[in-house]
Structures are given as structure tokens and as C-alpha cells.
PDB file of C-alpha atoms in Angstrom:
ATOM      1  CA  UNK H 572     -34.347 -10.865  35.093  1.00  0.00           C
ATOM      2  CA  UNK H 573     -33.132 -12.329  31.831  1.00  0.00           C
ATOM      3  CA  UNK H 574     -34.009 -10.440  28.647  1.00  0.00           C
ATOM      4  CA  UNK H 575     -34.001 -12.059  25.240  1.00  0.00           C
ATOM      5  CA  UNK H 576     -32.192  -9.614  22.941  1.00  0.00           C
ATOM      6  CA  UNK H 577     -33.904 -11.172  19.894  1.00  0.00           C
ATOM      7  CA  UNK H 578     -37.499 -11.027  21.188  1.00  0.00           C
ATOM      8  CA  UNK H 579     -38.373  -7.846  19.256  1.00  0.00           C
ATOM      9  CA  UNK H 580     -36.726  -8.859  15.995  1.00  0.00           C
ATOM     10  CA  UNK H 581     -38.546 -10.107  12.864  1.00  0.00           C
ATOM     11  CA  UNK H 582     -38.571 -13.925  12.671  1.00  0.00           C
ATOM     12  CA  UNK H 583     -36.437 -15.504   9.969  1.00  0.00           C
ATOM     13  CA  UNK H 584     -38.098 -16.232   6.618  1.00  0.00           C
ATOM     14  CA  UNK H 585     -38.095 -20.006   7.066  1.00  0.00           C
ATOM     15  CA  UNK H 586     -40.078 -19.674  10.297  1.00  0.00           C
ATOM     16  CA  UNK H 587     -43.148 -18.054   8.726  1.00  0.00           C
ATOM     17  CA  UNK H 588     -43.231 -19.375   5.143  1.00  0.00           C
ATOM     18  CA  UNK H 589     -44.096 -22.833   3.947  1.00  0.00           C
ATOM     19  CA  UNK H 590     -41.217 -25.121   3.097  1.00  0.00           C
ATOM     20  CA  UNK H 591     -43.266 -27.204   0.637  1.00  0.00           C
ATOM     21  CA  UNK H 592     -41.733 -27.369  -2.790  1.00  0.00           C
ATOM     22  CA  UNK H 593     -44.954 -26.612  -4.627  1.00  0.00           C
ATOM     23  CA  UNK H 594     -45.117 -23.203  -2.921  1.00  0.00           C
ATOM     24  CA  UNK H 595     -41.765 -22.177  -4.338  1.00  0.00           C
ATOM     25  CA  UNK H 596     -41.374 -20.742  -7.829  1.00  0.00           C
ATOM     26  CA  UNK H 597     -38.910 -22.761  -9.839  1.00  0.00           C
ATOM     27  CA  UNK H 598     -37.479 -20.535 -12.589  1.00  0.00           C
ATOM     28  CA  UNK H 599     -36.118 -23.613 -14.360  1.00  0.00           C
ATOM     29  CA  UNK H 600     -39.396 -25.536 -14.282  1.00  0.00           C
ATOM     30  CA  UNK H 601     -41.087 -26.549 -17.540  1.00  0.00           C
ATOM     31  CA  UNK H 602     -44.547 -25.048 -17.984  1.00  0.00           C
ATOM     32  CA  UNK H 603     -47.043 -27.643 -19.190  1.00  0.00           C
ATOM     33  CA  UNK H 604     -49.031 -26.580 -22.272  1.00  0.00           C
ATOM     34  CA  UNK H 605     -52.519 -25.243 -21.615  1.00  0.00           C
ATOM     35  CA  UNK H 606     -55.492 -26.738 -23.520  1.00  0.00           C
ATOM     36  CA  UNK H 607     -55.828 -23.612 -25.667  1.00  0.00           C
ATOM     37  CA  UNK H 608     -52.192 -24.040 -26.726  1.00  0.00           C
ATOM     38  CA  UNK H 609     -52.634 -27.636 -27.923  1.00  0.00           C
ATOM     39  CA  UNK H 610     -53.448 -28.138 -31.589  1.00  0.00           C
ATOM     40  CA  UNK H 611     -55.862 -31.033 -32.193  1.00  0.00           C
ATOM     41  CA  UNK H 612     -55.477 -32.847 -35.510  1.00  0.00           C
ATOM     42  CA  UNK H 613     -58.053 -35.521 -36.361  1.00  0.00           C
ATOM     43  CA  UNK H 614     -57.487 -37.878 -39.311  1.00  0.00           C
ATOM     44  CA  UNK H 615     -59.436 -40.832 -40.658  1.00  0.00           C
ATOM     45  CA  UNK H 616     -57.254 -43.504 -42.262  1.00  0.00           C
ATOM     46  CA  UNK H 617     -58.822 -46.310 -44.268  1.00  0.00           C
ATOM     47  CA  UNK H 618     -62.262 -46.799 -45.773  1.00  0.00           C
ATOM     48  CA  UNK H 619     -65.491 -45.495 -44.262  1.00  0.00           C
ATOM     49  CA  UNK H 620     -68.633 -44.945 -46.344  1.00  0.00           C
ATOM     50  CA  UNK H 621     -70.294 -41.573 -45.680  1.00  0.00           C
ATOM     51  CA  UNK H 622     -74.054 -41.093 -45.550  1.00  0.00           C
ATOM     52  CA  UNK H 623     -74.868 -44.255 -43.600  1.00  0.00           C
ATOM     53  CA  UNK H 624     -76.140 -44.462 -40.040  1.00  0.00           C
ATOM     54  CA  UNK H 625     -73.431 -44.453 -37.382  1.00  0.00           C
ATOM     55  CA  UNK H 626     -73.114 -46.424 -34.132  1.00  0.00           C
ATOM     56  CA  UNK H 627     -70.413 -45.293 -31.694  1.00  0.00           C
ATOM     57  CA  UNK H 628     -69.560 -47.485 -28.698  1.00  0.00           C
ATOM     58  CA  UNK H 629     -67.275 -45.759 -26.209  1.00  0.00           C
ATOM     59  CA  UNK H 630     -65.113 -46.459 -23.192  1.00  0.00           C
ATOM     60  CA  UNK H 631     -65.378 -49.589 -21.066  1.00  0.00           C
ATOM     61  CA  UNK H 632     -68.929 -50.348 -22.222  1.00  0.00           C
ATOM     62  CA  UNK H 633     -67.974 -50.029 -25.871  1.00  0.00           C
ATOM     63  CA  UNK H 634     -64.853 -52.133 -25.448  1.00  0.00           C
ATOM     64  CA  UNK H 635     -66.753 -54.887 -23.654  1.00  0.00           C
ATOM     65  CA  UNK H 636     -69.579 -54.889 -26.201  1.00  0.00           C
ATOM     66  CA  UNK H 637     -67.128 -54.969 -29.112  1.00  0.00           C
ATOM     67  CA  UNK H 638     -65.558 -58.237 -27.957  1.00  0.00           C
ATOM     68  CA  UNK H 639     -68.803 -60.133 -28.478  1.00  0.00           C
ATOM     69  CA  UNK H 640     -70.345 -58.121 -31.307  1.00  0.00           C
ATOM     70  CA  UNK H 641     -68.871 -60.015 -34.293  1.00  0.00           C
ATOM     71  CA  UNK H 642     -67.586 -56.805 -35.868  1.00  0.00           C
ATOM     72  CA  UNK H 643     -65.386 -58.426 -38.497  1.00  0.00           C
ATOM     73  CA  UNK H 644     -62.193 -56.823 -39.752  1.00  0.00           C
ATOM     74  CA  UNK H 645     -61.325 -53.222 -38.966  1.00  0.00           C
ATOM     75  CA  UNK H 646     -61.733 -51.041 -42.063  1.00  0.00           C
ATOM     76  CA  UNK H 647     -60.511 -47.647 -40.846  1.00  0.00           C
ATOM     77  CA  UNK H 648     -59.006 -45.785 -37.930  1.00  0.00           C
ATOM     78  CA  UNK H 649     -59.622 -42.361 -36.397  1.00  0.00           C
ATOM     79  CA  UNK H 650     -56.398 -40.730 -35.189  1.00  0.00           C
ATOM     80  CA  UNK H 651     -56.104 -37.767 -32.865  1.00  0.00           C
ATOM     81  CA  UNK H 652     -52.651 -36.194 -32.971  1.00  0.00           C
ATOM     82  CA  UNK H 653     -51.339 -39.471 -34.382  1.00  0.00           C
ATOM     83  CA  UNK H 654     -52.904 -41.688 -31.684  1.00  0.00           C
ATOM     84  CA  UNK H 655     -55.544 -44.255 -32.610  1.00  0.00           C
ATOM     85  CA  UNK H 656     -58.742 -43.307 -30.768  1.00  0.00           C
ATOM     86  CA  UNK H 657     -61.502 -44.722 -32.983  1.00  0.00           C
ATOM     87  CA  UNK H 658     -61.611 -48.184 -34.581  1.00  0.00           C
ATOM     88  CA  UNK H 659     -64.025 -48.384 -37.546  1.00  0.00           C
ATOM     89  CA  UNK H 660     -65.890 -51.544 -38.574  1.00  0.00           C
ATOM     90  CA  UNK H 661     -68.562 -52.564 -41.077  1.00  0.00           C
ATOM     91  CA  UNK H 662     -70.194 -55.695 -39.600  1.00  0.00           C
ATOM     92  CA  UNK H 663     -72.209 -57.894 -41.947  1.00  0.00           C
ATOM     93  CA  UNK H 664     -75.224 -57.883 -39.634  1.00  0.00           C
ATOM     94  CA  UNK H 665     -75.835 -54.103 -39.799  1.00  0.00           C
ATOM     95  CA  UNK H 666     -76.073 -51.448 -42.482  1.00  0.00           C
ATOM     96  CA  UNK H 667     -74.451 -48.894 -40.177  1.00  0.00           C
ATOM     97  CA  UNK H 668     -70.850 -47.841 -39.718  1.00  0.00           C
ATOM     98  CA  UNK H 669     -69.562 -48.827 -36.263  1.00  0.00           C
ATOM     99  CA  UNK H 670     -66.847 -46.994 -34.334  1.00  0.00           C
ATOM    100  CA  UNK H 671     -65.294 -48.355 -31.144  1.00  0.00           C
ATOM    101  CA  UNK H 672     -64.063 -45.213 -29.412  1.00  0.00           C
ATOM    102  CA  UNK H 673     -61.416 -44.730 -26.715  1.00  0.00           C
ATOM    103  CA  UNK H 674     -60.724 -48.418 -26.181  1.00  0.00           C
ATOM    104  CA  UNK H 675     -56.963 -47.889 -26.500  1.00  0.00           C
ATOM    105  CA  UNK H 676     -56.496 -44.343 -25.233  1.00  0.00           C
ATOM    106  CA  UNK H 677     -58.701 -41.758 -23.509  1.00  0.00           C
ATOM    107  CA  UNK H 678     -59.232 -38.217 -24.739  1.00  0.00           C
ATOM    108  CA  UNK H 679     -58.673 -35.084 -22.642  1.00  0.00           C
ATOM    109  CA  UNK H 680     -61.716 -32.841 -22.271  1.00  0.00           C
ATOM    110  CA  UNK H 681     -60.340 -30.269 -24.699  1.00  0.00           C
ATOM    111  CA  UNK H 682     -59.969 -32.903 -27.465  1.00  0.00           C
ATOM    112  CA  UNK H 683     -63.461 -34.411 -27.209  1.00  0.00           C
ATOM    113  CA  UNK H 684     -65.365 -31.738 -29.138  1.00  0.00           C
ATOM    114  CA  UNK H 685     -62.908 -31.507 -32.087  1.00  0.00           C
ATOM    115  CA  UNK H 686     -62.883 -35.332 -32.305  1.00  0.00           C
ATOM    116  CA  UNK H 687     -66.675 -35.556 -32.359  1.00  0.00           C
ATOM    117  CA  UNK H 688     -67.036 -32.654 -34.787  1.00  0.00           C
ATOM    118  CA  UNK H 689     -64.544 -34.110 -37.269  1.00  0.00           C
ATOM    119  CA  UNK H 690     -66.200 -37.539 -37.273  1.00  0.00           C
ATOM    120  CA  UNK H 691     -69.688 -36.131 -37.816  1.00  0.00           C
ATOM    121  CA  UNK H 692     -68.524 -33.768 -40.560  1.00  0.00           C
ATOM    122  CA  UNK H 693     -66.523 -36.502 -42.324  1.00  0.00           C
ATOM    123  CA  UNK H 694     -69.013 -39.378 -42.064  1.00  0.00           C
ATOM    124  CA  UNK H 695     -72.175 -37.262 -42.534  1.00  0.00           C
ATOM    125  CA  UNK H 696     -74.438 -39.875 -40.878  1.00  0.00           C
ATOM    126  CA  UNK H 697     -78.216 -40.024 -41.356  1.00  0.00           C
ATOM    127  CA  UNK H 698     -78.642 -40.940 -37.698  1.00  0.00           C
ATOM    128  CA  UNK H 699     -76.313 -41.583 -34.756  1.00  0.00           C
ATOM    129  CA  UNK H 700     -76.569 -44.040 -31.905  1.00  0.00           C
ATOM    130  CA  UNK H 701     -74.157 -43.931 -28.960  1.00  0.00           C
ATOM    131  CA  UNK H 702     -73.356 -46.688 -26.482  1.00  0.00           C
ATOM    132  CA  UNK H 703     -71.630 -45.864 -23.191  1.00  0.00           C
ATOM    133  CA  UNK H 704     -71.970 -46.185 -19.398  1.00  0.00           C
ATOM    134  CA  UNK H 705     -72.963 -44.015 -16.444  1.00  0.00           C
ATOM    135  CA  UNK H 706     -71.537 -44.115 -12.889  1.00  0.00           C
ATOM    136  CA  UNK H 707     -74.170 -45.802 -10.732  1.00  0.00           C
ATOM    137  CA  UNK H 708     -72.579 -44.886  -7.333  1.00  0.00           C
ATOM    138  CA  UNK H 709     -72.874 -41.142  -7.977  1.00  0.00           C
ATOM    139  CA  UNK H 710     -76.140 -41.126  -9.935  1.00  0.00           C
ATOM    140  CA  UNK H 711     -78.680 -38.912  -8.143  1.00  0.00           C
ATOM    141  CA  UNK H 712     -82.128 -40.507  -8.083  1.00  0.00           C
ATOM    142  CA  UNK H 713     -85.336 -40.322  -6.053  1.00  0.00           C
ATOM    143  CA  UNK H 714     -85.292 -44.074  -5.546  1.00  0.00           C
ATOM    144  CA  UNK H 715     -82.735 -46.367  -3.908  1.00  0.00           C
ATOM    145  CA  UNK H 716     -81.663 -49.294  -6.077  1.00  0.00           C
ATOM    146  CA  UNK H 717     -79.068 -52.039  -5.728  1.00  0.00           C
ATOM    147  CA  UNK H 718     -76.496 -52.139  -8.521  1.00  0.00           C
ATOM    148  CA  UNK H 719     -77.705 -55.479  -9.885  1.00  0.00           C
ATOM    149  CA  UNK H 720     -81.116 -53.835 -10.369  1.00  0.00           C
ATOM    150  CA  UNK H 721     -79.790 -50.601 -11.887  1.00  0.00           C
ATOM    151  CA  UNK H 722     -81.593 -49.738 -15.129  1.00  0.00           C
ATOM    152  CA  UNK H 723     -80.301 -48.851 -18.539  1.00  0.00           C
ATOM    153  CA  UNK H 724     -80.598 -45.117 -19.098  1.00  0.00           C
ATOM    154  CA  UNK H 725     -80.815 -42.998 -22.212  1.00  0.00           C
ATOM    155  CA  UNK H 726     -80.666 -39.509 -23.687  1.00  0.00           C
ATOM    156  CA  UNK H 727     -82.053 -38.649 -27.104  1.00  0.00           C
ATOM    157  CA  UNK H 728     -82.483 -35.655 -29.389  1.00  0.00           C
ATOM    158  CA  UNK H 729     -85.352 -37.466 -31.118  1.00  0.00           C
ATOM    159  CA  UNK H 730     -88.993 -37.042 -30.161  1.00  0.00           C
ATOM    160  CA  UNK H 731     -89.642 -40.752 -30.711  1.00  0.00           C
ATOM    161  CA  UNK H 732     -88.552 -42.358 -27.437  1.00  0.00           C
ATOM    162  CA  UNK H 733     -91.445 -44.741 -26.785  1.00  0.00           C
ATOM    163  CA  UNK H 734     -89.349 -47.825 -27.578  1.00  0.00           C
ATOM    164  CA  UNK H 735     -86.645 -46.557 -25.193  1.00  0.00           C
ATOM    165  CA  UNK H 736     -89.072 -45.884 -22.344  1.00  0.00           C
ATOM    166  CA  UNK H 737     -90.186 -49.531 -22.382  1.00  0.00           C
ATOM    167  CA  UNK H 738     -86.761 -50.888 -21.400  1.00  0.00           C
ATOM    168  CA  UNK H 739     -84.705 -47.940 -20.133  1.00  0.00           C
ATOM    169  CA  UNK H 740     -85.066 -44.836 -17.995  1.00  0.00           C
ATOM    170  CA  UNK H 741     -84.197 -41.271 -18.844  1.00  0.00           C
ATOM    171  CA  UNK H 742     -80.793 -39.982 -17.737  1.00  0.00           C
ATOM    172  CA  UNK H 743     -82.156 -36.983 -15.872  1.00  0.00           C
ATOM    173  CA  UNK H 744     -80.870 -33.818 -14.142  1.00  0.00           C
ATOM    174  CA  UNK H 745     -79.017 -32.925 -12.018  1.00  0.00           C
ATOM    175  CA  UNK H 746     -76.790 -35.729 -13.303  1.00  0.00           C
ATOM    176  CA  UNK H 747     -74.152 -34.820 -15.866  1.00  0.00           C
ATOM    177  CA  UNK H 748     -71.997 -36.684 -18.361  1.00  0.00           C
ATOM    178  CA  UNK H 749     -68.448 -35.517 -19.054  1.00  0.00           C
ATOM    179  CA  UNK H 750     -67.485 -37.870 -21.831  1.00  0.00           C
ATOM    180  CA  UNK H 751     -66.960 -37.962 -25.569  1.00  0.00           C
ATOM    181  CA  UNK H 752     -70.487 -39.346 -25.933  1.00  0.00           C
ATOM    182  CA  UNK H 753     -71.766 -36.126 -24.360  1.00  0.00           C
ATOM    183  CA  UNK H 754     -69.794 -34.116 -26.938  1.00  0.00           C
ATOM    184  CA  UNK H 755     -71.388 -36.063 -29.789  1.00  0.00           C
ATOM    185  CA  UNK H 756     -74.871 -35.609 -28.357  1.00  0.00           C
ATOM    186  CA  UNK H 757     -74.412 -31.892 -27.704  1.00  0.00           C
ATOM    187  CA  UNK H 758     -73.436 -31.355 -31.361  1.00  0.00           C
ATOM    188  CA  UNK H 759     -76.346 -33.466 -32.605  1.00  0.00           C
ATOM    189  CA  UNK H 760     -78.709 -31.541 -30.327  1.00  0.00           C
ATOM    190  CA  UNK H 761     -78.266 -28.341 -32.349  1.00  0.00           C
ATOM    191  CA  UNK H 762     -78.412 -29.995 -35.769  1.00  0.00           C
ATOM    192  CA  UNK H 763     -80.843 -31.967 -37.905  1.00  0.00           C
ATOM    193  CA  UNK H 764     -79.304 -35.418 -37.407  1.00  0.00           C
ATOM    194  CA  UNK H 765     -81.065 -37.409 -34.650  1.00  0.00           C
ATOM    195  CA  UNK H 766     -78.917 -38.889 -31.911  1.00  0.00           C
ATOM    196  CA  UNK H 767     -79.573 -41.364 -29.102  1.00  0.00           C
ATOM    197  CA  UNK H 768     -77.295 -42.353 -26.229  1.00  0.00           C
ATOM    198  CA  UNK H 769     -77.859 -45.683 -24.433  1.00  0.00           C
ATOM    199  CA  UNK H 770     -76.058 -46.048 -21.091  1.00  0.00           C
ATOM    200  CA  UNK H 771     -75.128 -49.185 -19.170  1.00  0.00           C
ATOM    201  CA  UNK H 772     -74.819 -48.822 -15.362  1.00  0.00           C
ATOM    202  CA  UNK H 773     -71.237 -48.973 -14.108  1.00  0.00           C
ATOM    203  CA  UNK H 774     -70.275 -49.713 -10.478  1.00  0.00           C
ATOM    204  CA  UNK H 775     -67.217 -47.474 -10.826  1.00  0.00           C
ATOM    205  CA  UNK H 776     -66.749 -43.731 -10.631  1.00  0.00           C
ATOM    206  CA  UNK H 777     -64.805 -42.752 -13.763  1.00  0.00           C
ATOM    207  CA  UNK H 778     -61.273 -41.467 -13.477  1.00  0.00           C
ATOM    208  CA  UNK H 779     -60.745 -37.796 -14.402  1.00  0.00           C
ATOM    209  CA  UNK H 780     -59.989 -37.206 -18.054  1.00  0.00           C
ATOM    210  CA  UNK H 781     -56.258 -37.217 -18.803  1.00  0.00           C
ATOM    211  CA  UNK H 782     -54.437 -33.939 -19.328  1.00  0.00           C
ATOM    212  CA  UNK H 783     -52.922 -35.133 -22.584  1.00  0.00           C
ATOM    213  CA  UNK H 784     -53.374 -37.883 -25.166  1.00  0.00           C
ATOM    214  CA  UNK H 785     -51.354 -40.980 -24.317  1.00  0.00           C
ATOM    215  CA  UNK H 786     -50.115 -43.526 -26.887  1.00  0.00           C
ATOM    216  CA  UNK H 787     -52.409 -46.462 -27.683  1.00  0.00           C
ATOM    217  CA  UNK H 788     -52.254 -49.097 -24.956  1.00  0.00           C
ATOM    218  CA  UNK H 789     -53.346 -52.503 -26.251  1.00  0.00           C
ATOM    219  CA  UNK H 790     -53.194 -53.989 -22.755  1.00  0.00           C
ATOM    220  CA  UNK H 791     -56.423 -52.086 -22.040  1.00  0.00           C
ATOM    221  CA  UNK H 792     -58.245 -54.617 -24.231  1.00  0.00           C
ATOM    222  CA  UNK H 793     -57.539 -57.360 -21.700  1.00  0.00           C
ATOM    223  CA  UNK H 794     -58.754 -55.315 -18.737  1.00  0.00           C
ATOM    224  CA  UNK H 795     -62.510 -55.527 -18.276  1.00  0.00           C
ATOM    225  CA  UNK H 796     -63.300 -53.594 -15.117  1.00  0.00           C
ATOM    226  CA  UNK H 797     -66.976 -54.476 -15.480  1.00  0.00           C
ATOM    227  CA  UNK H 798     -68.501 -57.648 -16.916  1.00  0.00           C
ATOM    228  CA  UNK H 799     -72.106 -56.809 -17.654  1.00  0.00           C
ATOM    229  CA  UNK H 800     -74.745 -59.573 -17.869  1.00  0.00           C
ATOM    230  CA  UNK H 801     -75.400 -60.727 -21.416  1.00  0.00           C
ATOM    231  CA  UNK H 802     -79.117 -59.956 -21.221  1.00  0.00           C
ATOM    232  CA  UNK H 803     -78.390 -56.335 -20.260  1.00  0.00           C
ATOM    233  CA  UNK H 804     -75.872 -55.873 -23.082  1.00  0.00           C
ATOM    234  CA  UNK H 805     -78.322 -57.441 -25.547  1.00  0.00           C
ATOM    235  CA  UNK H 806     -81.066 -55.051 -24.489  1.00  0.00           C
ATOM    236  CA  UNK H 807     -78.746 -52.060 -24.823  1.00  0.00           C
ATOM    237  CA  UNK H 808     -77.621 -53.283 -28.255  1.00  0.00           C
ATOM    238  CA  UNK H 809     -81.234 -53.714 -29.374  1.00  0.00           C
ATOM    239  CA  UNK H 810     -82.183 -50.193 -28.269  1.00  0.00           C
ATOM    240  CA  UNK H 811     -79.078 -48.625 -29.812  1.00  0.00           C
ATOM    241  CA  UNK H 812     -79.806 -50.106 -33.237  1.00  0.00           C
ATOM    242  CA  UNK H 813     -83.549 -49.543 -33.015  1.00  0.00           C
ATOM    243  CA  UNK H 814     -82.650 -45.878 -32.693  1.00  0.00           C
ATOM    244  CA  UNK H 815     -80.989 -46.212 -36.107  1.00  0.00           C
ATOM    245  CA  UNK H 816     -84.110 -47.793 -37.590  1.00  0.00           C
ATOM    246  CA  UNK H 817     -82.712 -51.328 -37.506  1.00  0.00           C
ATOM    247  CA  UNK H 818     -84.302 -54.371 -35.865  1.00  0.00           C
ATOM    248  CA  UNK H 819     -81.374 -56.751 -35.846  1.00  0.00           C
ATOM    249  CA  UNK H 820     -82.116 -60.152 -34.329  1.00  0.00           C
ATOM    250  CA  UNK H 821     -78.438 -60.924 -33.823  1.00  0.00           C
ATOM    251  CA  UNK H 822     -77.716 -61.952 -30.235  1.00  0.00           C
ATOM    252  CA  UNK H 823     -74.663 -60.585 -28.432  1.00  0.00           C
ATOM    253  CA  UNK H 824     -72.519 -63.199 -26.669  1.00  0.00           C
ATOM    254  CA  UNK H 825     -69.330 -62.909 -24.618  1.00  0.00           C
ATOM    255  CA  UNK H 826     -66.230 -63.790 -26.620  1.00  0.00           C
ATOM    256  CA  UNK H 827     -65.987 -67.261 -25.037  1.00  0.00           C
ATOM    257  CA  UNK H 828     -69.525 -68.054 -26.202  1.00  0.00           C
ATOM    258  CA  UNK H 829     -70.866 -68.501 -22.665  1.00  0.00           C
ATOM    259  CA  UNK H 830     -73.883 -67.014 -21.000  1.00  0.00           C
ATOM    260  CA  UNK H 831     -71.853 -64.676 -18.782  1.00  0.00           C
ATOM    261  CA  UNK H 832     -72.801 -66.566 -15.623  1.00  0.00           C
ATOM    262  CA  UNK H 833     -69.074 -67.142 -15.219  1.00  0.00           C
ATOM    263  CA  UNK H 834     -66.440 -64.500 -15.942  1.00  0.00           C
ATOM    264  CA  UNK H 835     -65.594 -64.637 -19.661  1.00  0.00           C
ATOM    265  CA  UNK H 836     -62.102 -65.491 -20.769  1.00  0.00           C
ATOM    266  CA  UNK H 837     -59.864 -62.460 -21.085  1.00  0.00           C
ATOM    267  CA  UNK H 838     -59.154 -61.404 -24.639  1.00  0.00           C
ATOM    268  CA  UNK H 839     -57.216 -58.615 -26.277  1.00  0.00           C
ATOM    269  CA  UNK H 840     -59.058 -58.812 -29.590  1.00  0.00           C
ATOM    270  CA  UNK H 841     -61.795 -56.601 -30.985  1.00  0.00           C
ATOM    271  CA  UNK H 842     -63.352 -57.759 -34.230  1.00  0.00           C
ATOM    272  CA  UNK H 843     -60.977 -60.051 -36.067  1.00  0.00           C
ATOM    273  CA  UNK H 844     -57.944 -58.495 -34.447  1.00  0.00           C
ATOM    274  CA  UNK H 845     -56.736 -56.392 -37.405  1.00  0.00           C
ATOM    275  CA  UNK H 846     -55.668 -52.916 -36.322  1.00  0.00           C
ATOM    276  CA  UNK H 847     -54.700 -49.759 -38.181  1.00  0.00           C
ATOM    277  CA  UNK H 848     -51.703 -48.444 -36.254  1.00  0.00           C
TER     278      UNK H 848
END
């Protein structure tokens, strides 16, 4: 009978431990900075009049709206750690300051609250209206709806929501927003300044927030992942500015001047194209 002389020995290390690189400790590896280690510096460059109402349009919805909103020339820029995050405009058709937020670069979660806090403390608005989107595929609702029938939704710190209820539905629990718009609204919710968030339905699930702030990417302006119908954007625009006490009759149109029945021509311009870099 053959006897294996090694049968009672301990197996070699490589036979019982994983050989994947991520399981090994690399003493020469560079440790990425944790959020609490990152200093957030927010600066506003240019001219922005404090004390007025403030409209903030964020992300893909804000970028798409901005292209047909006749915003005029950019008057200021909001920088976070030297990267342009907010583009400030003073359109002739509104008395409010307008900020197009995160059209060129997205904020990490840990930078959203300092960004929102600095803007609100610097601009000192009388009222704030926010314009953003919500992910339709993951929205939990009691009713089943096709995307082309998905409603506008809203959140508001104001008690006066009758005008919103006529053309939008409440963004209700257990759904959550993890965006800069949510940071603005959470700050407004514990203060005296009223805030309203109007949300367009998006067919996409948003990508996770980046781990760090990337340089401004102007190619993002030519990439419209969603092309919302003009009538839906107009309704959202009307509600957003009604929340600021304005009843503007200006009609939003895609940049090519069409009715949005055909995909609008790609454009990399917001306002009149002037940028603070």
C-alpha cells in the first residue's frame, strides 16, 4: 500500500489563500484621500446681485433647459476647488438670478453641502426654485405608468403648493434624491427661505457620484442623454418660476427653434456662449 508522506502536512500558503491582487496589501500603494480629508473651497467669480430670487437648474435637466432658455451672457461663475460648477446668468425675461449647476462637472457627495451652503449664504435669496430630474425606472409608485406618461414631480418647503398640485405630483417616500438639489432643499427646509424643487422624469438611472471633482468638460454640453418634449419643459419652467412669484409668459424652445418632434440639433452653447474659466 502506497503512503503519501505529505498527506499530514499543512498545505502551502498559495493553496488556501486568494491570489487576487486586491486581497494583498501593497505597502507601496497610494492611499486615496478620504472625504473628511478633502478641503472644499467655494468661490464666486464675477457679478451676482444678492437679495434677489434664485433659480438653480441642475444636471442633465438643467443643461437641456439652459440651451433653449435665452439666458444671455454669463455674468459669474461658481468654482469648487478651482473647477467651474455653477454658471450664473441674469436673463432679461426674469428678475431672478439663474444658476446652471453641474453642467460641466459633477460634484462628489461630500462637496454638495458646502457648495449649496456657500451659494445660499453668498446670494442671500428671497426664495429659491430648483429644476432637476428624477429616475423614472427606479421610482417606487402605487401605479404603473409608461415613461411617456410619467408626471412632473415636486418637493417644496412652502405650504402653498396648490399651483404645483395642478400640474405635478409629489415626490413621495420611500423614494430618495441624492443630488445637489437635495442638499439645497435640505438647507432651505430648516431656514426661513422657501424652496421648491421641480423634477422632470428621466429614463436613466443616474451614475454614482464621482469620488473627486474632475476638470470642466465642455464636451458634456453636446451630449443630451434625454430630449424632453417642449411642452413638458415649458410646464416645468412655468412651475419653477411661479414658485418664485413670477408669471413669465416666455415660451421655452429647443435651440434649433423647432417643436421637439424631431431631435434638436446638437449644441455646445449655453446662453450666449461666454464662459468664466
